[in-house]
Amino acid sequence: MARPAFVPTTAFRPIFPRRLVDWLPCDCRHGRALFITRDSQSSQLFITGRVPKQIVVLDPMTGADKLLDVPEMWSYMPWSAAVFCAVGGCNHLNCHGGPFRVALVCSDSRKRKPTIAAVYSSETDAWSDPTYIGPPYCFVMLRRRSVLLGNALYFLCGRNSILEFDMARMRLAAIPSPPFVDHVYSCGTCLVTVEGGGLGFAAIVGQSRLHLWSMEEATGRWNLCAVKDLETLLPRYAISPMIALIGFAEGVRVIVVRKRTGIFTIELGSSERAMEVTTRSEINVAFPFMSFCTPVLLREGLSNELMMVI
């Protein structure tokens, strides 16, 4: 049975409560890591339809955590979640202990109810009323990296679509993904941000070409903005079929790539070669974690970056 693990890229080591060893990582953002309870009967949640009913929000730098109960009405549906800082104007470098929010998006595996979403606030310790989207339904892919842009979260869905959750207006909307010329398997796609902060989409086309699209905010049209040849970025020994895109780091625009030989990170805005993070090629999903700690008695801060993977 796979267990969550932190793969450090600096000398920093997180404070990881022992009781979370059997929980599944679901998101990392703004100095926080989000875990969901593992289904005690089966690890294949999308097949069984059995879902966890609790969430833990952890600050890996301080060890502080918060246990949340998922609304009972969602106990029969598979869902994905995202965590983010609730402080307006925050630079998200040192928001330890501050208020946060958790967004929960559920898709009915029995396909008989609409997709629903709600937001938890640590300030009120309560969930908002749910919002719904009807046909055509969006089936959110479980434990895939979401993207936060302003007040909106974006989740990758099946059937070539993206779910937009506007948390300011509490509205859900379906967005078509970019059209593909070649067949692209689901693990070969990932939501990203483009230079300037807009919504982007990455996909492996063919065996080694990374295509990047940007969406025009005014028209909703997708434009192909870049094509990267992974053969020039990855080590020669790492080039092989079935490259998987398993994570993305907001802010620094770093994408996480899995190969048979291990896990690599690629900076989308750079021509630098990929950096090998670990040789653990069995990793299926990665949630990059970044934070900044400012000691009380020191002027200098300690920058930390690591990756939570499973």
PDB file of C-alpha atoms in Angstrom:
ATOM      1  CA  MET A   1       0.000   0.000   0.000  1.00  0.00           C
ATOM      2  CA  ALA A   2       1.462   3.364  -1.037  1.00  0.00           C
ATOM      3  CA  ARG A   3       2.052   5.888   1.720  1.00  0.00           C
ATOM      4  CA  PRO A   4       2.587   9.645   1.501  1.00  0.00           C
ATOM      5  CA  ALA A   5       6.175  10.861   1.619  1.00  0.00           C
ATOM      6  CA  PHE A   6       7.992  14.185   1.515  1.00  0.00           C
ATOM      7  CA  VAL A   7      10.836  14.353  -0.975  1.00  0.00           C
ATOM      8  CA  PRO A   8      12.972  17.365   0.024  1.00  0.00           C
ATOM      9  CA  THR A   9      14.765  19.608  -2.440  1.00  0.00           C
ATOM     10  CA  THR A  10      16.477  21.582   0.367  1.00  0.00           C
ATOM     11  CA  ALA A  11      17.921  20.739   3.798  1.00  0.00           C
ATOM     12  CA  PHE A  12      14.543  21.399   5.415  1.00  0.00           C
ATOM     13  CA  ARG A  13      12.639  18.458   6.900  1.00  0.00           C
ATOM     14  CA  PRO A  14       8.895  18.800   7.639  1.00  0.00           C
ATOM     15  CA  ILE A  15       7.091  18.055  10.867  1.00  0.00           C
ATOM     16  CA  PHE A  16       4.915  15.153   9.815  1.00  0.00           C
ATOM     17  CA  PRO A  17       2.455  13.827  12.456  1.00  0.00           C
ATOM     18  CA  ARG A  18       2.636  10.050  12.705  1.00  0.00           C
ATOM     19  CA  ARG A  19      -1.140   9.702  12.559  1.00  0.00           C
ATOM     20  CA  LEU A  20      -1.104  10.958   8.965  1.00  0.00           C
ATOM     21  CA  VAL A  21       0.990   8.066   7.690  1.00  0.00           C
ATOM     22  CA  ASP A  22      -2.057   6.323   6.192  1.00  0.00           C
ATOM     23  CA  TRP A  23      -3.706   9.465   4.812  1.00  0.00           C
ATOM     24  CA  LEU A  24      -3.632  10.495   1.162  1.00  0.00           C
ATOM     25  CA  PRO A  25      -2.161  13.865   0.092  1.00  0.00           C
ATOM     26  CA  CYS A  26      -4.611  15.864  -2.013  1.00  0.00           C
ATOM     27  CA  ASP A  27      -3.169  19.373  -2.336  1.00  0.00           C
ATOM     28  CA  CYS A  28      -0.385  21.768  -1.269  1.00  0.00           C
ATOM     29  CA  ARG A  29      -0.663  25.532  -1.456  1.00  0.00           C
ATOM     30  CA  HIS A  30       0.331  28.645   0.510  1.00  0.00           C
ATOM     31  CA  GLY A  31       2.437  26.778   3.051  1.00  0.00           C
ATOM     32  CA  ARG A  32      -0.197  24.161   3.801  1.00  0.00           C
ATOM     33  CA  ALA A  33      -0.656  20.522   2.887  1.00  0.00           C
ATOM     34  CA  LEU A  34      -4.067  18.893   2.614  1.00  0.00           C
ATOM     35  CA  PHE A  35      -4.716  15.197   3.306  1.00  0.00           C
ATOM     36  CA  ILE A  36      -7.820  13.050   2.937  1.00  0.00           C
ATOM     37  CA  THR A  37      -8.648   9.827   4.747  1.00  0.00           C
ATOM     38  CA  ARG A  38      -7.830   6.660   2.884  1.00  0.00           C
ATOM     39  CA  ASP A  39     -10.699   4.291   2.085  1.00  0.00           C
ATOM     40  CA  SER A  40     -10.229   1.431   4.546  1.00  0.00           C
ATOM     41  CA  GLN A  41     -11.657  -1.101   2.093  1.00  0.00           C
ATOM     42  CA  SER A  42      -9.854  -0.163  -1.091  1.00  0.00           C
ATOM     43  CA  SER A  43      -7.242   2.300  -2.295  1.00  0.00           C
ATOM     44  CA  GLN A  44      -8.952   2.541  -5.695  1.00  0.00           C
ATOM     45  CA  LEU A  45     -11.496   5.170  -4.721  1.00  0.00           C
ATOM     46  CA  PHE A  46     -12.563   5.923  -8.273  1.00  0.00           C
ATOM     47  CA  ILE A  47     -13.478   2.269  -8.825  1.00  0.00           C
ATOM     48  CA  THR A  48     -15.198   1.436  -5.566  1.00  0.00           C
ATOM     49  CA  GLY A  49     -17.029   4.721  -5.109  1.00  0.00           C
ATOM     50  CA  ARG A  50     -16.174   4.558  -1.404  1.00  0.00           C
ATOM     51  CA  VAL A  51     -14.868   7.889  -0.248  1.00  0.00           C
ATOM     52  CA  PRO A  52     -13.045   9.354   2.741  1.00  0.00           C
ATOM     53  CA  LYS A  53     -15.052  11.538   5.088  1.00  0.00           C
ATOM     54  CA  GLN A  54     -12.400  13.688   6.757  1.00  0.00           C
ATOM     55  CA  ILE A  55      -9.724  16.186   5.774  1.00  0.00           C
ATOM     56  CA  VAL A  56      -6.570  17.276   7.580  1.00  0.00           C
ATOM     57  CA  VAL A  57      -4.924  20.623   6.829  1.00  0.00           C
ATOM     58  CA  LEU A  58      -1.276  20.529   7.931  1.00  0.00           C
ATOM     59  CA  ASP A  59       1.424  23.187   8.235  1.00  0.00           C
ATOM     60  CA  PRO A  60       4.535  21.040   7.636  1.00  0.00           C
ATOM     61  CA  MET A  61       6.848  23.747   9.001  1.00  0.00           C
ATOM     62  CA  THR A  62       5.166  24.039  12.408  1.00  0.00           C
ATOM     63  CA  GLY A  63       3.385  20.687  12.664  1.00  0.00           C
ATOM     64  CA  ALA A  64       0.048  22.393  13.393  1.00  0.00           C
ATOM     65  CA  ASP A  65      -2.930  20.602  11.869  1.00  0.00           C
ATOM     66  CA  LYS A  66      -6.697  20.948  11.682  1.00  0.00           C
ATOM     67  CA  LEU A  67      -9.138  18.054  11.280  1.00  0.00           C
ATOM     68  CA  LEU A  68     -12.253  18.780   9.208  1.00  0.00           C
ATOM     69  CA  ASP A  69     -15.379  16.674   8.815  1.00  0.00           C
ATOM     70  CA  VAL A  70     -16.734  16.431   5.292  1.00  0.00           C
ATOM     71  CA  PRO A  71     -20.465  17.228   4.994  1.00  0.00           C
ATOM     72  CA  GLU A  72     -22.449  14.014   5.370  1.00  0.00           C
ATOM     73  CA  MET A  73     -24.441  14.677   2.198  1.00  0.00           C
ATOM     74  CA  TRP A  74     -21.265  14.049   0.192  1.00  0.00           C
ATOM     75  CA  SER A  75     -20.292  10.794   1.838  1.00  0.00           C
ATOM     76  CA  TYR A  76     -21.299   8.678  -1.170  1.00  0.00           C
ATOM     77  CA  MET A  77     -19.417  10.664  -3.834  1.00  0.00           C
ATOM     78  CA  PRO A  78     -15.734  10.746  -4.813  1.00  0.00           C
ATOM     79  CA  TRP A  79     -14.274  14.228  -4.498  1.00  0.00           C
ATOM     80  CA  SER A  80     -11.204  16.386  -4.857  1.00  0.00           C
ATOM     81  CA  ALA A  81     -10.132  19.268  -2.638  1.00  0.00           C
ATOM     82  CA  ALA A  82      -7.885  22.335  -2.595  1.00  0.00           C
ATOM     83  CA  VAL A  83      -6.461  24.444   0.243  1.00  0.00           C
ATOM     84  CA  PHE A  84      -5.487  28.122   0.081  1.00  0.00           C
ATOM     85  CA  CYS A  85      -4.796  31.169   2.261  1.00  0.00           C
ATOM     86  CA  ALA A  86      -7.814  33.322   3.176  1.00  0.00           C
ATOM     87  CA  VAL A  87      -5.909  36.576   3.830  1.00  0.00           C
ATOM     88  CA  GLY A  88      -6.503  39.217   1.172  1.00  0.00           C
ATOM     89  CA  GLY A  89      -3.319  40.730  -0.265  1.00  0.00           C
ATOM     90  CA  CYS A  90      -1.074  38.106   1.349  1.00  0.00           C
ATOM     91  CA  ASN A  91       2.170  37.294  -0.479  1.00  0.00           C
ATOM     92  CA  HIS A  92       1.861  33.711   0.813  1.00  0.00           C
ATOM     93  CA  LEU A  93       5.484  33.561   1.898  1.00  0.00           C
ATOM     94  CA  ASN A  94       4.919  33.438   5.639  1.00  0.00           C
ATOM     95  CA  CYS A  95       1.224  32.912   6.412  1.00  0.00           C
ATOM     96  CA  HIS A  96       1.677  30.224   9.063  1.00  0.00           C
ATOM     97  CA  GLY A  97      -1.202  30.074  11.514  1.00  0.00           C
ATOM     98  CA  GLY A  98      -3.402  32.454   9.522  1.00  0.00           C
ATOM     99  CA  PRO A  99      -6.942  31.766   8.295  1.00  0.00           C
ATOM    100  CA  PHE A 100      -7.381  29.382   5.390  1.00  0.00           C
ATOM    101  CA  ARG A 101     -10.080  27.899   3.199  1.00  0.00           C
ATOM    102  CA  VAL A 102     -10.701  24.487   1.711  1.00  0.00           C
ATOM    103  CA  ALA A 103     -12.676  23.982  -1.487  1.00  0.00           C
ATOM    104  CA  LEU A 104     -14.389  20.646  -2.009  1.00  0.00           C
ATOM    105  CA  VAL A 105     -15.658  19.520  -5.416  1.00  0.00           C
ATOM    106  CA  CYS A 106     -17.666  16.315  -5.756  1.00  0.00           C
ATOM    107  CA  SER A 107     -18.682  14.264  -8.765  1.00  0.00           C
ATOM    108  CA  ASP A 108     -21.347  11.583  -8.528  1.00  0.00           C
ATOM    109  CA  SER A 109     -19.790   8.307  -9.647  1.00  0.00           C
ATOM    110  CA  ARG A 110     -23.289   6.938 -10.284  1.00  0.00           C
ATOM    111  CA  LYS A 111     -23.906   9.802 -12.743  1.00  0.00           C
ATOM    112  CA  ARG A 112     -27.338  10.561 -11.364  1.00  0.00           C
ATOM    113  CA  LYS A 113     -26.646  13.871  -9.612  1.00  0.00           C
ATOM    114  CA  PRO A 114     -24.911  17.099 -10.628  1.00  0.00           C
ATOM    115  CA  THR A 115     -21.389  18.059  -9.635  1.00  0.00           C
ATOM    116  CA  ILE A 116     -21.396  20.098  -6.419  1.00  0.00           C
ATOM    117  CA  ALA A 117     -18.889  22.284  -4.606  1.00  0.00           C
ATOM    118  CA  ALA A 118     -18.545  24.156  -1.312  1.00  0.00           C
ATOM    119  CA  VAL A 119     -15.921  26.088   0.653  1.00  0.00           C
ATOM    120  CA  TYR A 120     -14.823  25.659   4.266  1.00  0.00           C
ATOM    121  CA  SER A 121     -13.618  28.739   6.186  1.00  0.00           C
ATOM    122  CA  SER A 122     -11.342  28.355   9.213  1.00  0.00           C
ATOM    123  CA  GLU A 123     -12.611  31.736  10.449  1.00  0.00           C
ATOM    124  CA  THR A 124     -16.199  30.507  10.793  1.00  0.00           C
ATOM    125  CA  ASP A 125     -15.341  26.799  11.166  1.00  0.00           C
ATOM    126  CA  ALA A 126     -18.202  26.025   8.796  1.00  0.00           C
ATOM    127  CA  TRP A 127     -18.901  24.928   5.220  1.00  0.00           C
ATOM    128  CA  SER A 128     -20.770  27.152   2.811  1.00  0.00           C
ATOM    129  CA  ASP A 129     -24.016  26.096   1.196  1.00  0.00           C
ATOM    130  CA  PRO A 130     -23.270  23.879  -1.819  1.00  0.00           C
ATOM    131  CA  THR A 131     -23.416  25.098  -5.392  1.00  0.00           C
ATOM    132  CA  TYR A 132     -24.329  22.846  -8.320  1.00  0.00           C
ATOM    133  CA  ILE A 133     -23.727  22.368 -12.014  1.00  0.00           C
ATOM    134  CA  GLY A 134     -26.142  20.293 -14.074  1.00  0.00           C
ATOM    135  CA  PRO A 135     -25.809  18.587 -17.464  1.00  0.00           C
ATOM    136  CA  PRO A 136     -23.392  18.268 -19.125  1.00  0.00           C
ATOM    137  CA  TYR A 137     -21.800  16.823 -15.999  1.00  0.00           C
ATOM    138  CA  CYS A 138     -18.144  17.354 -15.093  1.00  0.00           C
ATOM    139  CA  PHE A 139     -16.436  14.374 -13.512  1.00  0.00           C
ATOM    140  CA  VAL A 140     -13.494  15.743 -11.555  1.00  0.00           C
ATOM    141  CA  MET A 141     -10.351  13.627 -11.718  1.00  0.00           C
ATOM    142  CA  LEU A 142      -9.426  12.545  -8.201  1.00  0.00           C
ATOM    143  CA  ARG A 143      -6.304  13.936  -6.555  1.00  0.00           C
ATOM    144  CA  ARG A 144      -5.027  15.868  -9.548  1.00  0.00           C
ATOM    145  CA  ARG A 145      -3.396  19.271  -9.103  1.00  0.00           C
ATOM    146  CA  SER A 146      -5.846  22.171  -9.223  1.00  0.00           C
ATOM    147  CA  VAL A 147      -4.920  25.738 -10.238  1.00  0.00           C
ATOM    148  CA  LEU A 148      -5.942  28.857  -8.294  1.00  0.00           C
ATOM    149  CA  LEU A 149      -6.360  32.133 -10.215  1.00  0.00           C
ATOM    150  CA  GLY A 150      -7.793  35.011  -8.233  1.00  0.00           C
ATOM    151  CA  ASN A 151     -11.069  33.804  -6.722  1.00  0.00           C
ATOM    152  CA  ALA A 152     -11.413  30.846  -9.077  1.00  0.00           C
ATOM    153  CA  LEU A 153     -10.186  27.273  -8.817  1.00  0.00           C
ATOM    154  CA  TYR A 154      -9.783  25.035 -11.855  1.00  0.00           C
ATOM    155  CA  PHE A 155      -9.979  21.231 -11.746  1.00  0.00           C
ATOM    156  CA  LEU A 156      -9.101  18.771 -14.480  1.00  0.00           C
ATOM    157  CA  CYS A 157     -12.064  16.618 -15.493  1.00  0.00           C
ATOM    158  CA  GLY A 158     -12.683  13.626 -17.687  1.00  0.00           C
ATOM    159  CA  ARG A 159     -14.271  13.881 -21.128  1.00  0.00           C
ATOM    160  CA  ASN A 160     -11.888  16.658 -22.222  1.00  0.00           C
ATOM    161  CA  SER A 161     -13.200  19.334 -19.882  1.00  0.00           C
ATOM    162  CA  ILE A 162     -12.117  21.614 -17.037  1.00  0.00           C
ATOM    163  CA  LEU A 163     -14.283  22.648 -14.085  1.00  0.00           C
ATOM    164  CA  GLU A 164     -14.155  26.303 -13.040  1.00  0.00           C
ATOM    165  CA  PHE A 165     -15.237  27.054  -9.459  1.00  0.00           C
ATOM    166  CA  ASP A 166     -15.784  30.803  -9.020  1.00  0.00           C
ATOM    167  CA  MET A 167     -15.758  31.105  -5.226  1.00  0.00           C
ATOM    168  CA  ALA A 168     -16.665  34.799  -5.194  1.00  0.00           C
ATOM    169  CA  ARG A 169     -19.976  34.142  -6.966  1.00  0.00           C
ATOM    170  CA  MET A 170     -20.230  30.482  -5.891  1.00  0.00           C
ATOM    171  CA  ARG A 171     -20.700  29.302  -9.468  1.00  0.00           C
ATOM    172  CA  LEU A 172     -19.500  26.257 -11.367  1.00  0.00           C
ATOM    173  CA  ALA A 173     -18.837  26.223 -15.099  1.00  0.00           C
ATOM    174  CA  ALA A 174     -17.493  23.698 -17.592  1.00  0.00           C
ATOM    175  CA  ILE A 175     -14.652  24.731 -19.911  1.00  0.00           C
ATOM    176  CA  PRO A 176     -13.595  22.599 -22.904  1.00  0.00           C
ATOM    177  CA  SER A 177      -9.940  21.595 -22.868  1.00  0.00           C
ATOM    178  CA  PRO A 178      -7.738  22.405 -25.898  1.00  0.00           C
ATOM    179  CA  PRO A 179      -8.366  20.305 -29.013  1.00  0.00           C
ATOM    180  CA  PHE A 180      -5.756  17.635 -29.642  1.00  0.00           C
ATOM    181  CA  VAL A 181      -4.482  16.421 -32.977  1.00  0.00           C
ATOM    182  CA  ASP A 182      -2.911  13.283 -31.498  1.00  0.00           C
ATOM    183  CA  HIS A 183      -4.322  10.961 -28.880  1.00  0.00           C
ATOM    184  CA  VAL A 184      -3.360  12.127 -25.381  1.00  0.00           C
ATOM    185  CA  TYR A 185      -3.838   9.846 -22.390  1.00  0.00           C
ATOM    186  CA  SER A 186      -5.157  11.312 -19.129  1.00  0.00           C
ATOM    187  CA  CYS A 187      -1.839  11.112 -17.232  1.00  0.00           C
ATOM    188  CA  GLY A 188      -0.230  13.112 -20.027  1.00  0.00           C
ATOM    189  CA  THR A 189      -2.187  16.289 -19.228  1.00  0.00           C
ATOM    190  CA  CYS A 190      -1.983  18.888 -16.461  1.00  0.00           C
ATOM    191  CA  LEU A 191      -3.449  22.289 -15.635  1.00  0.00           C
ATOM    192  CA  VAL A 192      -0.835  25.045 -15.344  1.00  0.00           C
ATOM    193  CA  THR A 193      -0.557  28.822 -15.266  1.00  0.00           C
ATOM    194  CA  VAL A 194       0.927  30.796 -18.127  1.00  0.00           C
ATOM    195  CA  GLU A 195       3.329  33.703 -17.949  1.00  0.00           C
ATOM    196  CA  GLY A 196       1.303  36.662 -16.715  1.00  0.00           C
ATOM    197  CA  GLY A 197      -1.005  34.551 -14.572  1.00  0.00           C
ATOM    198  CA  GLY A 198      -3.648  33.151 -16.918  1.00  0.00           C
ATOM    199  CA  LEU A 199      -4.976  29.616 -17.158  1.00  0.00           C
ATOM    200  CA  GLY A 200      -2.838  27.183 -19.096  1.00  0.00           C
ATOM    201  CA  PHE A 201      -2.930  23.574 -20.167  1.00  0.00           C
ATOM    202  CA  ALA A 202      -0.007  21.197 -20.678  1.00  0.00           C
ATOM    203  CA  ALA A 203      -0.059  17.906 -22.567  1.00  0.00           C
ATOM    204  CA  ILE A 204       2.383  15.326 -23.820  1.00  0.00           C
ATOM    205  CA  VAL A 205       1.769  14.937 -27.555  1.00  0.00           C
ATOM    206  CA  GLY A 206       3.505  12.081 -29.284  1.00  0.00           C
ATOM    207  CA  GLN A 207       6.279  10.597 -27.139  1.00  0.00           C
ATOM    208  CA  SER A 208       8.391  13.571 -26.127  1.00  0.00           C
ATOM    209  CA  ARG A 209       6.735  16.869 -27.076  1.00  0.00           C
ATOM    210  CA  LEU A 210       5.315  19.021 -24.285  1.00  0.00           C
ATOM    211  CA  HIS A 211       2.613  21.320 -25.713  1.00  0.00           C
ATOM    212  CA  LEU A 212       1.519  24.358 -23.714  1.00  0.00           C
ATOM    213  CA  TRP A 213      -1.747  26.220 -24.345  1.00  0.00           C
ATOM    214  CA  SER A 214      -3.007  29.500 -22.907  1.00  0.00           C
ATOM    215  CA  MET A 215      -6.655  30.499 -22.686  1.00  0.00           C
ATOM    216  CA  GLU A 216      -7.818  33.939 -23.777  1.00  0.00           C
ATOM    217  CA  GLU A 217      -9.853  35.310 -20.889  1.00  0.00           C
ATOM    218  CA  ALA A 218     -12.115  37.422 -23.111  1.00  0.00           C
ATOM    219  CA  THR A 219     -13.021  34.722 -25.639  1.00  0.00           C
ATOM    220  CA  GLY A 220     -12.278  31.457 -23.840  1.00  0.00           C
ATOM    221  CA  ARG A 221     -10.270  30.381 -26.888  1.00  0.00           C
ATOM    222  CA  TRP A 222      -7.173  28.191 -26.452  1.00  0.00           C
ATOM    223  CA  ASN A 223      -3.942  29.218 -28.172  1.00  0.00           C
ATOM    224  CA  LEU A 224      -0.903  26.999 -28.543  1.00  0.00           C
ATOM    225  CA  CYS A 225       1.843  29.154 -27.016  1.00  0.00           C
ATOM    226  CA  ALA A 226       4.847  26.831 -26.729  1.00  0.00           C
ATOM    227  CA  VAL A 227       6.177  23.411 -27.665  1.00  0.00           C
ATOM    228  CA  LYS A 228       9.063  21.923 -25.707  1.00  0.00           C
ATOM    229  CA  ASP A 229      11.085  18.980 -26.940  1.00  0.00           C
ATOM    230  CA  LEU A 230      11.667  16.868 -23.839  1.00  0.00           C
ATOM    231  CA  GLU A 231      14.509  15.048 -25.563  1.00  0.00           C
ATOM    232  CA  THR A 232      16.562  18.234 -25.171  1.00  0.00           C
ATOM    233  CA  LEU A 233      15.488  18.812 -21.543  1.00  0.00           C
ATOM    234  CA  LEU A 234      15.532  15.331 -20.014  1.00  0.00           C
ATOM    235  CA  PRO A 235      18.683  13.206 -19.676  1.00  0.00           C
ATOM    236  CA  ARG A 236      19.159  10.782 -22.537  1.00  0.00           C
ATOM    237  CA  TYR A 237      18.580   7.780 -20.287  1.00  0.00           C
ATOM    238  CA  ALA A 238      15.211   9.251 -19.229  1.00  0.00           C
ATOM    239  CA  ILE A 239      13.684   9.417 -22.717  1.00  0.00           C
ATOM    240  CA  SER A 240      11.091   6.673 -23.121  1.00  0.00           C
ATOM    241  CA  PRO A 241       7.372   6.309 -23.969  1.00  0.00           C
ATOM    242  CA  MET A 242       4.568   7.101 -21.500  1.00  0.00           C
ATOM    243  CA  ILE A 243       5.781  10.313 -19.917  1.00  0.00           C
ATOM    244  CA  ALA A 244       3.343  11.354 -17.175  1.00  0.00           C
ATOM    245  CA  LEU A 245       2.657  14.884 -15.926  1.00  0.00           C
ATOM    246  CA  ILE A 246       2.031  14.366 -12.205  1.00  0.00           C
ATOM    247  CA  GLY A 247       2.214  17.830 -10.640  1.00  0.00           C
ATOM    248  CA  PHE A 248       2.580  21.587 -11.028  1.00  0.00           C
ATOM    249  CA  ALA A 249       3.925  24.329  -8.737  1.00  0.00           C
ATOM    250  CA  GLU A 250       2.062  27.628  -8.936  1.00  0.00           C
ATOM    251  CA  GLY A 251       4.066  30.831  -8.766  1.00  0.00           C
ATOM    252  CA  VAL A 252       7.336  29.323  -9.975  1.00  0.00           C
ATOM    253  CA  ARG A 253       5.658  27.525 -12.920  1.00  0.00           C
ATOM    254  CA  VAL A 254       7.442  24.212 -12.452  1.00  0.00           C
ATOM    255  CA  ILE A 255       5.924  21.045 -13.868  1.00  0.00           C
ATOM    256  CA  VAL A 256       6.631  17.597 -12.422  1.00  0.00           C
ATOM    257  CA  VAL A 257       7.303  14.787 -14.897  1.00  0.00           C
ATOM    258  CA  ARG A 258       7.449  11.041 -14.221  1.00  0.00           C
ATOM    259  CA  LYS A 259       9.548   8.668 -16.291  1.00  0.00           C
ATOM    260  CA  ARG A 260      10.537   5.042 -15.858  1.00  0.00           C
ATOM    261  CA  THR A 261      13.805   6.222 -14.381  1.00  0.00           C
ATOM    262  CA  GLY A 262      12.382   8.638 -11.817  1.00  0.00           C
ATOM    263  CA  ILE A 263      10.803  12.052 -11.222  1.00  0.00           C
ATOM    264  CA  PHE A 264      11.992  15.286 -12.848  1.00  0.00           C
ATOM    265  CA  THR A 265      11.015  18.967 -12.620  1.00  0.00           C
ATOM    266  CA  ILE A 266      10.939  21.318 -15.612  1.00  0.00           C
ATOM    267  CA  GLU A 267      10.659  25.124 -15.452  1.00  0.00           C
ATOM    268  CA  LEU A 268       8.110  26.128 -18.081  1.00  0.00           C
ATOM    269  CA  GLY A 269       9.547  29.602 -18.545  1.00  0.00           C
ATOM    270  CA  SER A 270      13.130  28.423 -18.915  1.00  0.00           C
ATOM    271  CA  SER A 271      15.248  26.462 -21.370  1.00  0.00           C
ATOM    272  CA  GLU A 272      17.253  24.881 -18.546  1.00  0.00           C
ATOM    273  CA  ARG A 273      17.482  21.111 -18.478  1.00  0.00           C
ATOM    274  CA  ALA A 274      15.201  19.116 -16.198  1.00  0.00           C
ATOM    275  CA  MET A 275      16.274  18.457 -12.622  1.00  0.00           C
ATOM    276  CA  GLU A 276      16.050  14.938 -11.241  1.00  0.00           C
ATOM    277  CA  VAL A 277      14.236  14.895  -7.888  1.00  0.00           C
ATOM    278  CA  THR A 278      14.116  11.200  -7.070  1.00  0.00           C
ATOM    279  CA  THR A 279      14.529   7.810  -8.715  1.00  0.00           C
ATOM    280  CA  ARG A 280      11.202   6.607  -7.247  1.00  0.00           C
ATOM    281  CA  SER A 281       9.376   6.009 -10.499  1.00  0.00           C
ATOM    282  CA  GLU A 282       6.378   4.399  -8.751  1.00  0.00           C
ATOM    283  CA  ILE A 283       5.090   7.836  -7.698  1.00  0.00           C
ATOM    284  CA  ASN A 284       1.690   8.578  -9.240  1.00  0.00           C
ATOM    285  CA  VAL A 285       1.027  12.148  -8.132  1.00  0.00           C
ATOM    286  CA  ALA A 286       3.121  15.021  -6.755  1.00  0.00           C
ATOM    287  CA  PHE A 287       2.001  18.150  -4.908  1.00  0.00           C
ATOM    288  CA  PRO A 288       4.868  20.681  -4.760  1.00  0.00           C
ATOM    289  CA  PHE A 289       5.088  22.469  -1.396  1.00  0.00           C
ATOM    290  CA  MET A 290       6.717  25.870  -0.950  1.00  0.00           C
ATOM    291  CA  SER A 291       6.929  28.074   2.106  1.00  0.00           C
ATOM    292  CA  PHE A 292       9.023  30.738   3.779  1.00  0.00           C
ATOM    293  CA  CYS A 293       9.846  30.826   7.485  1.00  0.00           C
ATOM    294  CA  THR A 294      10.926  34.045   9.220  1.00  0.00           C
ATOM    295  CA  PRO A 295      12.360  33.352  12.701  1.00  0.00           C
ATOM    296  CA  VAL A 296      11.083  35.799  15.334  1.00  0.00           C
ATOM    297  CA  LEU A 297      14.531  36.886  16.493  1.00  0.00           C
ATOM    298  CA  LEU A 298      16.223  36.942  13.102  1.00  0.00           C
ATOM    299  CA  ARG A 299      15.924  39.289  10.172  1.00  0.00           C
ATOM    300  CA  GLU A 300      16.947  36.631   7.717  1.00  0.00           C
ATOM    301  CA  GLY A 301      14.339  34.220   6.446  1.00  0.00           C
ATOM    302  CA  LEU A 302      14.777  30.579   5.610  1.00  0.00           C
ATOM    303  CA  SER A 303      13.369  29.624   2.250  1.00  0.00           C
ATOM    304  CA  ASN A 304      12.100  26.076   1.952  1.00  0.00           C
ATOM    305  CA  GLU A 305      10.760  23.993  -0.901  1.00  0.00           C
ATOM    306  CA  LEU A 306       9.891  20.336  -0.961  1.00  0.00           C
ATOM    307  CA  MET A 307       7.597  17.976  -2.723  1.00  0.00           C
ATOM    308  CA  MET A 308       4.902  15.771  -1.233  1.00  0.00           C
ATOM    309  CA  VAL A 309       4.379  12.699  -3.325  1.00  0.00           C
ATOM    310  CA  ILE A 310       2.649   9.346  -3.364  1.00  0.00           C
TER     311      ILE A 310
END
